[in-house]
């Protein structure tokens, strides 16, 4: 699949450089002390748990960034359904390079595959509806790019990437400011003054706040921690005047019923903060 726009060459280089420095520092001494400098070997990426595979493209970039002479033969791509025993790719080249990058590429792929698999499981419950599954900013610091990339690989839709690409006025913004109306008006003035192209979303906790958000004319209204009957009533009130987003306390079993209210999106923090890593292994080819 095509890389999301936030997965840039600059961001990839920065991430990989920082991750390798964290792990290697002044040298991979286990490898340097035991493996001849020019030894050539191969290793296979072995799938040990059924999953939606993610991080294959990133693994290739990690390997090539560390050693441009490594050769990678790919058998599975990002988003493929992989089963126990499958081989995702075989890397061939300098044995030291393979060993020194092994843990970084596995950490990334195991985490990303876990998120992609969980996202696929959740998103499959929305098949046949018009509602899209969103992630959130509940991500691991400095690993957001990979986690949101994994959500996209798993079939989900990315919400805003950070604080800079959308104005989201949540409960604390509203409580600190005093009202939805005032906060939205100030946000619109800010956008105009700074010549920004930013959508405005407002979090609402009850139907009174929904009505105020409608009158404030925002781009999206979040329906936070509402039960399904209240959510259905809110969507009817909004009547297509803006996008709607269900959020808060949502479980997999609730997805179909929530989608039946007609909400545009359902956002789920669990996609990134509660996914379990998938068991993968990089094994020497003998």
PDB file of N, CA, C and O in Angstrom, residues 169-184 186 205 208-209 212:
ATOM      1  N   UNK A 169     -11.392  20.928  20.168  1.00  0.00           N
ATOM      2  CA  UNK A 169     -11.720  21.558  21.441  1.00  0.00           C
ATOM      3  C   UNK A 169     -12.382  20.519  22.337  1.00  0.00           C
ATOM      4  O   UNK A 169     -13.557  20.187  22.168  1.00  0.00           O
ATOM      5  N   UNK A 170     -11.595  19.989  23.268  1.00  0.00           N
ATOM      6  CA  UNK A 170     -12.078  18.931  24.141  1.00  0.00           C
ATOM      7  C   UNK A 170     -12.668  19.525  25.412  1.00  0.00           C
ATOM      8  O   UNK A 170     -12.731  20.744  25.587  1.00  0.00           O
ATOM      9  N   UNK A 171     -13.111  18.653  26.326  1.00  0.00           N
ATOM     10  CA  UNK A 171     -13.820  19.121  27.519  1.00  0.00           C
ATOM     11  C   UNK A 171     -13.014  20.140  28.328  1.00  0.00           C
ATOM     12  O   UNK A 171     -13.555  21.154  28.788  1.00  0.00           O
ATOM     13  N   UNK A 172     -11.712  19.904  28.480  1.00  0.00           N
ATOM     14  CA  UNK A 172     -10.895  20.838  29.257  1.00  0.00           C
ATOM     15  C   UNK A 172     -10.756  22.195  28.561  1.00  0.00           C
ATOM     16  O   UNK A 172     -10.733  23.234  29.237  1.00  0.00           O
ATOM     17  N   UNK A 173     -10.646  22.189  27.223  1.00  0.00           N
ATOM     18  CA  UNK A 173     -10.626  23.471  26.508  1.00  0.00           C
ATOM     19  C   UNK A 173     -11.904  24.253  26.778  1.00  0.00           C
ATOM     20  O   UNK A 173     -11.868  25.458  27.056  1.00  0.00           O
ATOM     21  N   UNK A 174     -13.029  23.559  26.694  1.00  0.00           N
ATOM     22  CA  UNK A 174     -14.327  24.203  26.895  1.00  0.00           C
ATOM     23  C   UNK A 174     -14.463  24.695  28.334  1.00  0.00           C
ATOM     24  O   UNK A 174     -14.886  25.830  28.592  1.00  0.00           O
ATOM     25  N   UNK A 175     -14.097  23.839  29.297  1.00  0.00           N
ATOM     26  CA  UNK A 175     -14.237  24.214  30.712  1.00  0.00           C
ATOM     27  C   UNK A 175     -13.315  25.370  31.080  1.00  0.00           C
ATOM     28  O   UNK A 175     -13.695  26.271  31.838  1.00  0.00           O
ATOM     29  N   UNK A 176     -12.093  25.363  30.554  1.00  0.00           N
ATOM     30  CA  UNK A 176     -11.158  26.458  30.814  1.00  0.00           C
ATOM     31  C   UNK A 176     -11.636  27.756  30.156  1.00  0.00           C
ATOM     32  O   UNK A 176     -11.497  28.846  30.715  1.00  0.00           O
ATOM     33  N   UNK A 177     -12.197  27.627  28.942  1.00  0.00           N
ATOM     34  CA  UNK A 177     -12.601  28.809  28.180  1.00  0.00           C
ATOM     35  C   UNK A 177     -13.916  29.397  28.668  1.00  0.00           C
ATOM     36  O   UNK A 177     -14.089  30.607  28.693  1.00  0.00           O
ATOM     37  N   UNK A 178     -14.849  28.519  29.015  1.00  0.00           N
ATOM     38  CA  UNK A 178     -16.133  29.001  29.523  1.00  0.00           C
ATOM     39  C   UNK A 178     -17.333  28.527  28.736  1.00  0.00           C
ATOM     40  O   UNK A 178     -18.391  28.276  29.316  1.00  0.00           O
ATOM     41  N   UNK A 179     -17.191  28.390  27.417  1.00  0.00           N
ATOM     42  CA  UNK A 179     -18.323  27.903  26.622  1.00  0.00           C
ATOM     43  C   UNK A 179     -17.854  27.432  25.259  1.00  0.00           C
ATOM     44  O   UNK A 179     -16.808  27.862  24.753  1.00  0.00           O
ATOM     45  N   UNK A 180     -18.657  26.557  24.662  1.00  0.00           N
ATOM     46  CA  UNK A 180     -18.365  26.075  23.313  1.00  0.00           C
ATOM     47  C   UNK A 180     -18.418  27.234  22.329  1.00  0.00           C
ATOM     48  O   UNK A 180     -17.533  27.399  21.481  1.00  0.00           O
ATOM     49  N   UNK A 181     -19.434  28.066  22.450  1.00  0.00           N
ATOM     50  CA  UNK A 181     -19.618  29.183  21.521  1.00  0.00           C
ATOM     51  C   UNK A 181     -18.415  30.105  21.514  1.00  0.00           C
ATOM     52  O   UNK A 181     -17.880  30.458  20.452  1.00  0.00           O
ATOM     53  N   UNK A 182     -17.973  30.482  22.691  1.00  0.00           N
ATOM     54  CA  UNK A 182     -16.838  31.403  22.792  1.00  0.00           C
ATOM     55  C   UNK A 182     -15.553  30.746  22.278  1.00  0.00           C
ATOM     56  O   UNK A 182     -14.762  31.369  21.551  1.00  0.00           O
ATOM     57  N   UNK A 183     -15.347  29.487  22.653  1.00  0.00           N
ATOM     58  CA  UNK A 183     -14.132  28.775  22.230  1.00  0.00           C
ATOM     59  C   UNK A 183     -14.079  28.639  20.718  1.00  0.00           C
ATOM     60  O   UNK A 183     -13.026  28.843  20.097  1.00  0.00           O
ATOM     61  N   UNK A 184     -15.195  28.290  20.097  1.00  0.00           N
ATOM     62  CA  UNK A 184     -15.230  28.129  18.637  1.00  0.00           C
ATOM     63  C   UNK A 184     -15.002  29.468  17.943  1.00  0.00           C
ATOM     64  O   UNK A 184     -14.248  29.552  16.967  1.00  0.00           O
ATOM     65  N   UNK A 186     -13.337  32.014  19.049  1.00  0.00           N
ATOM     66  CA  UNK A 186     -11.921  32.355  19.210  1.00  0.00           C
ATOM     67  C   UNK A 186     -11.050  31.521  18.264  1.00  0.00           C
ATOM     68  O   UNK A 186     -10.088  32.025  17.673  1.00  0.00           O
ATOM     69  N   UNK A 205     -20.702  16.503  25.531  1.00  0.00           N
ATOM     70  CA  UNK A 205     -20.998  15.488  26.545  1.00  0.00           C
ATOM     71  C   UNK A 205     -22.486  15.240  26.739  1.00  0.00           C
ATOM     72  O   UNK A 205     -22.874  14.289  27.419  1.00  0.00           O
ATOM     73  N   UNK A 208     -27.415  19.218  25.088  1.00  0.00           N
ATOM     74  CA  UNK A 208     -27.352  20.675  25.172  1.00  0.00           C
ATOM     75  C   UNK A 208     -26.065  21.187  24.518  1.00  0.00           C
ATOM     76  O   UNK A 208     -26.086  22.177  23.774  1.00  0.00           O
ATOM     77  N   UNK A 209     -24.967  20.503  24.796  1.00  0.00           N
ATOM     78  CA  UNK A 209     -23.704  20.897  24.177  1.00  0.00           C
ATOM     79  C   UNK A 209     -23.711  20.601  22.678  1.00  0.00           C
ATOM     80  O   UNK A 209     -23.119  21.358  21.899  1.00  0.00           O
ATOM     81  N   UNK A 212     -25.395  23.479  21.051  1.00  0.00           N
ATOM     82  CA  UNK A 212     -24.522  24.654  21.024  1.00  0.00           C
ATOM     83  C   UNK A 212     -23.454  24.510  19.936  1.00  0.00           C
ATOM     84  O   UNK A 212     -23.136  25.477  19.224  1.00  0.00           O
TER      85      UNK A 212
END
